[in-house]
mmCIF file of C-alpha atoms in Angstrom:
data_model
loop_
_atom_site.group_PDB
_atom_site.id
_atom_site.type_symbol
_atom_site.label_atom_id
_atom_site.label_comp_id
_atom_site.label_asym_id
_atom_site.label_seq_id
_atom_site.Cartn_x
_atom_site.Cartn_y
_atom_site.Cartn_z
ATOM 1 C CA UNK E 143 0.112 -0.039 -0.058
ATOM 2 C CA UNK E 144 1.284 3.582 -0.588
ATOM 3 C CA UNK E 145 1.503 5.762 1.826
ATOM 4 C CA UNK E 146 2.695 9.761 1.345
ATOM 5 C CA UNK E 147 3.870 12.975 3.201
ATOM 6 C CA UNK E 148 4.976 16.297 1.624
ATOM 7 C CA UNK E 149 7.852 18.482 2.442
ATOM 8 C CA UNK E 150 8.397 22.209 2.109
ATOM 9 C CA UNK E 151 11.753 22.585 0.228
ATOM 10 C CA UNK E 152 13.238 25.901 1.132
ATOM 11 C CA UNK E 153 9.831 26.866 -1.236
ATOM 12 C CA UNK E 154 9.394 24.208 -3.327
ATOM 13 C CA UNK E 155 6.421 21.858 -1.912
ATOM 14 C CA UNK E 156 7.142 18.616 -2.774
ATOM 15 C CA UNK E 157 5.051 15.284 -2.334
ATOM 16 C CA UNK E 158 6.802 11.761 -1.575
ATOM 17 C CA UNK E 159 5.003 8.820 -2.217
ATOM 18 C CA UNK E 160 6.103 5.552 -0.265
ATOM 19 C CA UNK E 161 5.486 2.135 -2.152
ATOM 20 C CA UNK E 162 5.760 -1.402 -0.277
ATOM 21 C CA UNK E 163 6.877 -0.076 3.070
ATOM 22 C CA UNK E 164 5.740 -1.905 6.218
ATOM 23 C CA UNK E 165 3.610 1.155 8.316
ATOM 24 C CA UNK E 166 6.625 1.548 11.027
ATOM 25 C CA UNK E 167 8.923 2.293 8.310
ATOM 26 C CA UNK E 168 6.554 4.958 6.383
ATOM 27 C CA UNK E 169 6.465 6.345 9.894
ATOM 28 C CA UNK E 170 10.206 6.428 10.322
ATOM 29 C CA UNK E 171 11.123 7.975 6.840
ATOM 30 C CA UNK E 172 8.042 10.664 7.650
ATOM 31 C CA UNK E 173 9.665 11.434 11.213
ATOM 32 C CA UNK E 174 12.656 11.852 9.815
ATOM 33 C CA UNK E 175 11.215 14.948 7.572
ATOM 34 C CA UNK E 176 8.426 16.278 10.129
ATOM 35 C CA UNK E 177 10.193 19.650 10.334
ATOM 36 C CA UNK E 178 9.552 20.496 7.065
ATOM 37 C CA UNK E 179 6.456 19.015 7.219
ATOM 38 C CA UNK E 180 4.117 20.936 4.609
ATOM 39 C CA UNK E 181 0.410 20.875 3.458
ATOM 40 C CA UNK E 182 -1.762 22.302 0.261
ATOM 41 C CA UNK E 183 -0.956 21.397 -3.223
ATOM 42 C CA UNK E 184 2.569 19.935 -4.323
ATOM 43 C CA UNK E 185 3.994 20.901 -7.359
ATOM 44 C CA UNK E 186 6.179 17.892 -7.753
ATOM 45 C CA UNK E 187 6.308 14.143 -7.014
ATOM 46 C CA UNK E 188 8.931 11.810 -5.597
ATOM 47 C CA UNK E 189 7.940 7.597 -5.447
ATOM 48 C CA UNK E 190 10.671 5.689 -3.087
ATOM 49 C CA UNK E 191 9.989 2.295 -3.316
ATOM 50 C CA UNK E 192 11.549 -0.678 -1.063
ATOM 51 C CA UNK E 193 12.402 -2.954 -4.131
ATOM 52 C CA UNK E 194 15.353 -1.935 -6.012
ATOM 53 C CA UNK E 195 14.701 -1.828 -10.129
ATOM 54 C CA UNK E 196 10.591 -0.753 -9.185
ATOM 55 C CA UNK E 197 11.436 2.457 -11.499
ATOM 56 C CA UNK E 198 10.873 5.024 -8.920
ATOM 57 C CA UNK E 199 13.193 7.921 -8.074
ATOM 58 C CA UNK E 200 14.311 6.517 -4.945
ATOM 59 C CA UNK E 201 14.925 2.753 -4.206
ATOM 60 C CA UNK E 202 17.555 1.575 -1.613
ATOM 61 C CA UNK E 203 18.664 -2.088 -0.103
ATOM 62 C CA UNK E 204 17.473 -1.426 3.150
ATOM 63 C CA UNK E 205 15.858 1.554 5.270
ATOM 64 C CA UNK E 206 19.063 3.686 6.081
ATOM 65 C CA UNK E 207 19.951 3.646 2.233
ATOM 66 C CA UNK E 208 16.514 4.564 1.292
ATOM 67 C CA UNK E 209 16.976 7.407 4.030
ATOM 68 C CA UNK E 210 20.032 8.762 2.261
ATOM 69 C CA UNK E 211 18.556 7.987 -1.145
ATOM 70 C CA UNK E 212 15.788 10.778 -0.571
ATOM 71 C CA UNK E 213 17.716 13.064 1.651
ATOM 72 C CA UNK E 214 19.743 13.332 -1.528
ATOM 73 C CA UNK E 215 17.150 13.895 -4.205
ATOM 74 C CA UNK E 216 14.901 16.176 -2.063
ATOM 75 C CA UNK E 217 17.879 18.608 -1.442
ATOM 76 C CA UNK E 218 18.766 18.685 -4.876
ATOM 77 C CA UNK E 219 15.149 19.058 -6.201
ATOM 78 C CA UNK E 220 15.074 22.018 -3.178
ATOM 79 C CA UNK E 221 18.673 23.494 -4.800
ATOM 80 C CA UNK E 222 17.694 23.158 -8.365
ATOM 81 C CA UNK E 223 13.858 25.152 -7.342
ATOM 82 C CA UNK E 224 16.357 28.101 -6.395
ATOM 83 C CA UNK E 225 18.711 27.735 -8.630
ATOM 84 C CA UNK E 226 20.044 31.334 -9.464
ATOM 85 C CA UNK E 227 17.743 32.980 -6.811
ATOM 86 C CA UNK E 228 19.530 31.462 -3.306
ATOM 87 C CA UNK E 229 23.074 31.117 -2.500
ATOM 88 C CA UNK E 230 23.068 27.636 -1.238
ATOM 89 C CA UNK E 231 25.950 26.757 0.376
ATOM 90 C CA UNK E 232 27.223 22.988 0.753
ATOM 91 C CA UNK E 233 27.274 23.471 4.505
ATOM 92 C CA UNK E 234 26.018 22.844 8.261
ATOM 93 C CA UNK E 235 24.420 26.089 9.686
ATOM 94 C CA UNK E 236 23.606 26.543 13.238
ATOM 95 C CA UNK E 237 22.011 29.794 14.619
ATOM 96 C CA UNK E 238 22.706 31.505 18.005
ATOM 97 C CA UNK E 239 19.258 31.348 19.635
ATOM 98 C CA UNK E 240 19.254 34.785 20.975
ATOM 99 C CA UNK E 241 20.313 36.961 17.787
ATOM 100 C CA UNK E 242 19.351 34.821 14.987
ATOM 101 C CA UNK E 243 22.672 34.772 13.767
ATOM 102 C CA UNK E 244 23.850 32.154 11.631
ATOM 103 C CA UNK E 245 27.110 30.555 11.139
ATOM 104 C CA UNK E 246 27.449 28.426 7.914
ATOM 105 C CA UNK E 247 30.160 25.309 8.303
ATOM 106 C CA UNK E 248 31.125 25.044 4.832
ATOM 107 C CA UNK E 249 33.105 22.221 3.576
ATOM 108 C CA UNK E 250 32.929 19.357 1.084
ATOM 109 C CA UNK E 251 31.838 15.572 2.302
ATOM 110 C CA UNK E 252 34.039 14.066 5.044
ATOM 111 C CA UNK E 253 34.548 17.653 6.576
ATOM 112 C CA UNK E 254 32.674 16.270 9.503
ATOM 113 C CA UNK E 255 29.408 18.823 9.001
ATOM 114 C CA UNK E 256 27.104 16.642 9.908
ATOM 115 C CA UNK E 257 28.892 15.405 12.965
ATOM 116 C CA UNK E 258 29.541 19.082 13.917
ATOM 117 C CA UNK E 259 25.414 19.903 13.289
ATOM 118 C CA UNK E 260 24.563 17.293 15.578
ATOM 119 C CA UNK E 261 27.054 18.031 18.452
ATOM 120 C CA UNK E 262 26.458 21.872 18.334
ATOM 121 C CA UNK E 263 22.461 21.868 17.794
ATOM 122 C CA UNK E 264 22.050 20.793 21.168
ATOM 123 C CA UNK E 265 23.102 24.174 22.131
ATOM 124 C CA UNK E 266 22.517 26.557 19.104
ATOM 125 C CA UNK E 267 19.224 26.239 16.786
ATOM 126 C CA UNK E 268 19.418 23.519 13.804
ATOM 127 C CA UNK E 269 19.391 25.443 10.409
ATOM 128 C CA UNK E 270 20.860 22.905 8.288
ATOM 129 C CA UNK E 271 23.926 19.746 7.888
ATOM 130 C CA UNK E 272 23.682 19.668 4.248
ATOM 131 C CA UNK E 273 22.330 23.242 2.636
ATOM 132 C CA UNK E 274 22.516 26.678 3.791
ATOM 133 C CA UNK E 275 20.377 28.501 1.863
ATOM 134 C CA UNK E 276 21.084 32.447 1.790
ATOM 135 C CA UNK E 277 18.870 35.339 -0.122
ATOM 136 C CA UNK E 278 21.294 38.213 -1.335
ATOM 137 C CA UNK E 279 20.350 40.466 1.608
ATOM 138 C CA UNK E 280 21.902 37.877 4.064
ATOM 139 C CA UNK E 281 18.379 36.198 5.260
ATOM 140 C CA UNK E 282 18.877 32.396 5.903
ATOM 141 C CA UNK E 283 16.199 29.781 5.128
ATOM 142 C CA UNK E 284 15.837 26.960 7.619
ATOM 143 C CA UNK E 285 16.489 23.805 5.850
ATOM 144 C CA UNK E 286 16.676 21.205 8.762
ATOM 145 C CA UNK E 287 16.639 17.886 7.010
ATOM 146 C CA UNK E 288 17.315 14.902 8.551
ATOM 147 C CA UNK E 289 21.258 14.042 9.005
ATOM 148 C CA UNK E 290 23.256 11.415 7.994
ATOM 149 C CA UNK E 291 26.335 9.912 9.545
ATOM 150 C CA UNK E 292 29.083 7.279 8.892
ATOM 151 C CA UNK E 293 27.882 3.915 10.225
ATOM 152 C CA UNK E 294 30.823 2.343 12.361
ATOM 153 C CA UNK E 295 31.358 -0.560 9.844
ATOM 154 C CA UNK E 296 33.508 0.477 6.547
ATOM 155 C CA UNK E 297 30.459 1.250 4.303
ATOM 156 C CA UNK E 298 26.913 3.020 4.856
ATOM 157 C CA UNK E 299 25.295 5.580 6.316
ATOM 158 C CA UNK E 300 22.602 6.155 9.184
ATOM 159 C CA UNK E 301 19.473 8.655 8.666
ATOM 160 C CA UNK E 302 18.502 10.273 11.939
ATOM 161 C CA UNK E 303 15.988 13.246 12.348
ATOM 162 C CA UNK E 304 16.853 16.389 14.281
ATOM 163 C CA UNK E 305 13.808 15.628 16.318
ATOM 164 C CA UNK E 306 15.142 12.207 17.541
ATOM 165 C CA UNK E 307 18.595 13.479 18.544
ATOM 166 C CA UNK E 308 16.864 16.825 20.859
ATOM 167 C CA UNK E 309 18.466 19.382 18.213
ATOM 168 C CA UNK E 310 17.053 22.711 19.071
ATOM 169 C CA UNK E 311 14.885 24.956 16.352
ATOM 170 C CA UNK E 312 16.251 28.146 15.274
ATOM 171 C CA UNK E 313 14.522 31.319 15.715
ATOM 172 C CA UNK E 314 12.081 32.403 12.781
ATOM 173 C CA UNK E 315 14.429 35.491 11.804
ATOM 174 C CA UNK E 316 17.720 34.131 10.612
ATOM 175 C CA UNK E 317 20.428 36.076 8.937
ATOM 176 C CA UNK E 318 24.197 34.973 8.288
ATOM 177 C CA UNK E 319 26.696 36.569 10.356
ATOM 178 C CA UNK E 320 29.654 33.912 9.977
ATOM 179 C CA UNK E 321 30.905 32.329 7.250
ATOM 180 C CA UNK E 322 33.480 29.161 8.036
ATOM 181 C CA UNK E 323 35.943 26.489 6.064
ATOM 182 C CA UNK E 324 36.206 23.222 7.994
ATOM 183 C CA UNK E 325 39.367 21.895 7.497
ATOM 184 C CA UNK E 326 39.672 18.518 9.191
ATOM 185 C CA UNK E 327 42.945 17.335 10.140
ATOM 186 C CA UNK E 328 45.043 14.747 12.161
ATOM 187 C CA UNK E 329 47.837 17.558 12.859
ATOM 188 C CA UNK E 330 45.141 19.774 14.760
ATOM 189 C CA UNK E 331 45.596 19.406 18.629
ATOM 190 C CA UNK E 332 43.356 21.471 19.085
ATOM 191 C CA UNK E 333 41.004 24.187 17.250
ATOM 192 C CA UNK E 334 42.801 26.789 14.910
ATOM 193 C CA UNK E 335 40.988 29.896 13.631
ATOM 194 C CA UNK E 336 42.411 32.456 11.359
ATOM 195 C CA UNK E 337 40.403 35.217 9.546
ATOM 196 C CA UNK E 338 41.319 35.648 5.907
ATOM 197 C CA UNK E 339 39.422 37.398 2.707
ATOM 198 C CA UNK E 340 37.514 36.111 -0.144
ATOM 199 C CA UNK E 341 40.747 36.462 -2.223
ATOM 200 C CA UNK E 342 42.429 33.666 -0.843
ATOM 201 C CA UNK E 343 39.624 30.998 -0.261
ATOM 202 C CA UNK E 344 38.183 32.209 -3.366
ATOM 203 C CA UNK E 345 38.665 28.741 -5.269
ATOM 204 C CA UNK E 346 37.601 26.903 -2.087
ATOM 205 C CA UNK E 347 34.535 28.516 -1.054
ATOM 206 C CA UNK E 348 32.902 28.629 -4.714
ATOM 207 C CA UNK E 349 33.440 25.096 -5.021
ATOM 208 C CA UNK E 350 30.884 24.681 -2.385
ATOM 209 C CA UNK E 351 28.295 26.897 -3.856
ATOM 210 C CA UNK E 352 25.794 25.148 -6.017
ATOM 211 C CA UNK E 353 24.700 26.679 -9.423
ATOM 212 C CA UNK E 354 27.165 29.379 -8.682
ATOM 213 C CA UNK E 355 27.539 30.856 -12.152
ATOM 214 C CA UNK E 356 23.627 30.620 -12.125
ATOM 215 C CA UNK E 357 23.596 33.623 -9.703
ATOM 216 C CA UNK E 358 23.028 37.275 -10.757
ATOM 217 C CA UNK E 359 26.910 38.891 -10.817
ATOM 218 C CA UNK E 360 28.001 36.190 -8.308
ATOM 219 C CA UNK E 361 31.604 37.535 -7.561
ATOM 220 C CA UNK E 362 29.851 40.415 -6.232
ATOM 221 C CA UNK E 363 27.230 38.546 -4.517
ATOM 222 C CA UNK E 364 29.666 36.246 -2.448
ATOM 223 C CA UNK E 365 31.977 38.838 -2.189
ATOM 224 C CA UNK E 366 29.211 41.145 0.158
ATOM 225 C CA UNK E 367 28.445 38.246 1.911
ATOM 226 C CA UNK E 368 31.929 37.485 3.125
ATOM 227 C CA UNK E 369 32.346 41.354 3.703
ATOM 228 C CA UNK E 370 29.154 41.360 5.646
ATOM 229 C CA UNK E 371 30.435 38.406 7.827
ATOM 230 C CA UNK E 372 33.727 39.962 8.427
ATOM 231 C CA UNK E 373 35.422 37.796 6.208
ATOM 232 C CA UNK E 374 36.065 33.898 6.072
ATOM 233 C CA UNK E 375 37.051 31.726 9.183
ATOM 234 C CA UNK E 376 39.161 29.104 8.557
ATOM 235 C CA UNK E 377 38.689 26.312 11.228
ATOM 236 C CA UNK E 378 41.270 23.824 11.680
ATOM 237 C CA UNK E 379 39.889 20.529 13.943
ATOM 238 C CA UNK E 380 40.342 17.198 14.359
ATOM 239 C CA UNK E 381 37.617 16.567 16.300
ATOM 240 C CA UNK E 382 33.792 17.921 16.163
ATOM 241 C CA UNK E 383 33.469 18.215 20.109
ATOM 242 C CA UNK E 384 36.379 20.438 19.774
ATOM 243 C CA UNK E 385 34.386 22.526 17.964
ATOM 244 C CA UNK E 386 31.707 23.471 20.488
ATOM 245 C CA UNK E 387 32.927 26.516 22.323
ATOM 246 C CA UNK E 388 34.900 28.209 19.143
ATOM 247 C CA UNK E 389 31.538 28.201 17.215
ATOM 248 C CA UNK E 390 29.735 29.501 20.220
ATOM 249 C CA UNK E 391 32.210 32.551 20.303
ATOM 250 C CA UNK E 392 32.335 32.877 16.825
ATOM 251 C CA UNK E 393 28.811 33.828 16.573
ATOM 252 C CA UNK E 394 28.618 35.855 19.793
ATOM 253 C CA UNK E 395 31.564 37.809 18.322
ATOM 254 C CA UNK E 396 29.791 38.100 14.817
ATOM 255 C CA UNK E 397 26.727 39.502 16.680
ATOM 256 C CA UNK E 398 25.868 42.883 15.257
ATOM 257 C CA UNK E 399 26.173 45.402 17.529
ATOM 258 C CA UNK E 400 22.970 47.180 16.565
ATOM 259 C CA UNK E 401 24.778 50.252 14.402
ATOM 260 C CA UNK E 402 25.637 49.658 10.837
ATOM 261 C CA UNK E 403 27.003 52.014 8.483
ATOM 262 C CA UNK E 404 26.772 52.264 4.644
ATOM 263 C CA UNK E 405 27.593 54.701 1.669
ATOM 264 C CA UNK E 406 25.405 57.739 1.175
ATOM 265 C CA UNK E 407 24.017 58.271 -2.236
ATOM 266 C CA UNK E 408 26.084 60.077 -4.155
ATOM 267 C CA UNK E 409 26.891 61.902 -8.114
ATOM 268 C CA UNK E 410 29.679 59.084 -8.854
ATOM 269 C CA UNK E 411 33.256 57.725 -7.311
ATOM 270 C CA UNK E 412 36.112 56.005 -9.205
ATOM 271 C CA UNK E 413 39.050 53.859 -8.068
ATOM 272 C CA UNK E 414 42.119 55.424 -8.759
ATOM 273 C CA UNK E 415 45.612 52.951 -8.044
ATOM 274 C CA UNK E 416 43.504 52.136 -4.852
ATOM 275 C CA UNK E 417 42.248 55.670 -3.776
ATOM 276 C CA UNK E 418 38.772 56.235 -4.162
ATOM 277 C CA UNK E 419 37.781 59.859 -5.668
ATOM 278 C CA UNK E 420 33.961 60.625 -4.697
ATOM 279 C CA UNK E 421 31.549 63.079 -6.565
ATOM 280 C CA UNK E 422 28.799 63.989 -4.204
ATOM 281 C CA UNK E 423 27.090 67.473 -3.770
ATOM 282 C CA UNK E 424 29.153 68.912 -6.598
ATOM 283 C CA UNK E 425 32.485 68.330 -4.515
ATOM 284 C CA UNK E 426 35.297 66.112 -5.127
ATOM 285 C CA UNK E 427 36.823 64.293 -2.333
ATOM 286 C CA UNK E 428 40.150 62.036 -2.857
ATOM 287 C CA UNK E 429 40.008 59.685 0.022
ATOM 288 C CA UNK E 430 43.006 58.235 2.262
ATOM 289 C CA UNK E 431 43.884 54.700 1.412
ATOM 290 C CA UNK E 432 42.057 53.475 5.166
ATOM 291 C CA UNK E 433 38.967 55.970 3.946
ATOM 292 C CA UNK E 434 38.986 53.985 0.907
ATOM 293 C CA UNK E 435 39.175 50.988 2.219
ATOM 294 C CA UNK E 436 36.042 51.748 4.305
ATOM 295 C CA UNK E 437 34.378 53.220 1.129
ATOM 296 C CA UNK E 438 34.773 50.161 -0.613
ATOM 297 C CA UNK E 439 33.645 48.097 2.322
ATOM 298 C CA UNK E 440 30.515 49.778 2.938
ATOM 299 C CA UNK E 441 28.902 48.575 -0.580
ATOM 300 C CA UNK E 442 27.303 46.539 2.297
ATOM 301 C CA UNK E 443 26.141 47.779 5.282
ATOM 302 C CA UNK E 444 28.704 46.514 8.207
ATOM 303 C CA UNK E 445 29.304 47.166 11.739
ATOM 304 C CA UNK E 446 32.184 49.119 13.359
ATOM 305 C CA UNK E 447 33.689 46.142 14.750
ATOM 306 C CA UNK E 448 33.509 44.235 10.951
ATOM 307 C CA UNK E 449 34.909 47.363 9.801
ATOM 308 C CA UNK E 450 37.871 47.041 12.241
ATOM 309 C CA UNK E 451 38.381 43.361 11.476
ATOM 310 C CA UNK E 452 38.872 43.909 7.757
ATOM 311 C CA UNK E 453 40.979 46.990 8.295
ATOM 312 C CA UNK E 454 43.104 45.540 10.673
ATOM 313 C CA UNK E 455 43.840 42.430 8.034
ATOM 314 C CA UNK E 456 44.626 45.105 5.380
ATOM 315 C CA UNK E 457 46.880 47.335 7.301
ATOM 316 C CA UNK E 458 47.575 45.699 10.487
ATOM 317 C CA UNK E 459 46.533 46.905 14.026
ATOM 318 C CA UNK E 460 46.951 50.618 15.006
ATOM 319 C CA UNK E 461 50.795 51.077 16.636
ATOM 320 C CA UNK E 462 49.031 52.450 20.002
ATOM 321 C CA UNK E 463 45.778 50.005 19.765
ATOM 322 C CA UNK E 464 43.539 52.071 18.968
ATOM 323 C CA UNK E 465 42.240 50.812 15.924
ATOM 324 C CA UNK E 466 38.831 51.248 16.803
ATOM 325 C CA UNK E 467 39.399 55.441 17.466
ATOM 326 C CA UNK E 468 41.127 55.444 14.091
ATOM 327 C CA UNK E 469 38.432 53.619 12.263
ATOM 328 C CA UNK E 470 35.660 55.937 14.599
ATOM 329 C CA UNK E 471 37.746 58.978 13.524
ATOM 330 C CA UNK E 472 37.290 57.994 9.443
ATOM 331 C CA UNK E 473 33.983 57.393 10.223
ATOM 332 C CA UNK E 474 33.626 60.979 11.311
ATOM 333 C CA UNK E 475 35.402 62.440 8.570
ATOM 334 C CA UNK E 476 33.292 60.356 5.813
ATOM 335 C CA UNK E 477 30.057 61.150 7.809
ATOM 336 C CA UNK E 478 31.000 65.160 7.650
ATOM 337 C CA UNK E 479 31.803 64.833 4.023
ATOM 338 C CA UNK E 480 28.010 63.666 3.462
ATOM 339 C CA UNK E 481 29.628 60.177 2.679
ATOM 340 C CA UNK E 482 28.478 58.051 5.071
ATOM 341 C CA UNK E 483 25.287 57.388 6.707
ATOM 342 C CA UNK E 484 24.690 55.183 10.369
ATOM 343 C CA UNK E 485 21.346 53.271 10.969
ATOM 344 C CA UNK E 486 19.831 50.757 13.772
ATOM 345 C CA UNK E 487 19.977 51.037 17.222
ATOM 346 C CA UNK E 488 20.753 54.655 19.130
ATOM 347 C CA UNK E 489 21.524 55.973 15.764
ATOM 348 C CA UNK E 490 21.706 59.522 17.415
ATOM 349 C CA UNK E 491 25.120 57.931 18.771
ATOM 350 C CA UNK E 492 26.343 56.238 15.936
ATOM 351 C CA UNK E 493 29.066 58.306 15.249
ATOM 352 C CA UNK E 494 30.152 59.630 18.507
#
C-alpha cells in the first residue's frame, strides 16, 4: 500500500510517495522529515520504493540506504528550484538562539559537517547539515533535513531526524553572520581559527556553492556576503566536539552591535590606484587609503567591529592599539563629507 507525506524544501512543496514499505518504516521516514512537513498542493512528486529496480525515483537495499537516497533527492530538488535565486552553500548551519545569527560551516563531504551539526545543534539552533540557503540580503532560510552519519562499519550511512537527536529549533528570523571553511585534520591538536579575505579562499568557497554561475553577479554577491560576515573563518580541527566553544564564540563575536554604517548616495566615484575619488554635492573628495578601504567595504551595511577586523587584516593593528578610534575618526570624516550614514539602534550616537 502506498503512503505519502509532503515536504517544504526551501519553498518547493514536494509530495513523497512511499510504496511497499511496512507502516513502521513509512512512519520512520515521515518522522525524519517532520520539521519540514507541508500541506496543500505539491508542485512535484518523488516516488520511493522498497524494492530496487521498480523504476521509482528512490530505492535502496535497506531503510538507511533509502533514507540517504531520499535525502539526496529532496536536497537536489530544493537546490534546483532555487537555482539563480538563493546562494546555497554546501554547509552545516547553526544559529544563535538569542540573536538569530547563523554560522555556515562550509566544506566538502567528509569535512565533518553532520557530526558538528549534531553536537552543536543541542546548544544552538539547527538550521541544516547539508545546505545553508541565503538570500542576497543575508537572510537565511532554515532547511532542517535529517542528518546522515557514517556507520561504524566501513560502508553505508545512518539517517536520523533532528527531533530524534534533540536538536534545537532556530528562531524565525535568521541572518548569515559568519562563514567558516572547515579543515578536518589529525594535525590539529586543538582547533585553530584564522580570518582571511575572499581572495585567499575564492576557489575553495566557490566550489561549495551550488550553481554558482547561475547567480546574478555571483562574484559581487559572494564578496558582499563575505564582507558582511567580516571575512571567512578558516577552522582547522580534529574532533567535532572541539568545535563547540569556538563556534559559539564566533557567533557571539559576529553578532551585530545594533548600529551599521553604509554609503550615502553620491553622484559618482572612481578608484584611482587604490584611492577612491568621490563626487557628491558638486564636491570632489579624494579619500585616504584607509578611508578608501572603508568606502569600498560599505557597499553593504557593516558594523564598526566588522570594519575594524577588515582594516586590521589589510593594514595591521594601529601602533597604539587604537584601531577602533582610528576607524571611528574615519567614519566621522566621511559622515561630515556626507558620504556615510548610520542606521540601527542608538542612531543618534552612531558616530559619537
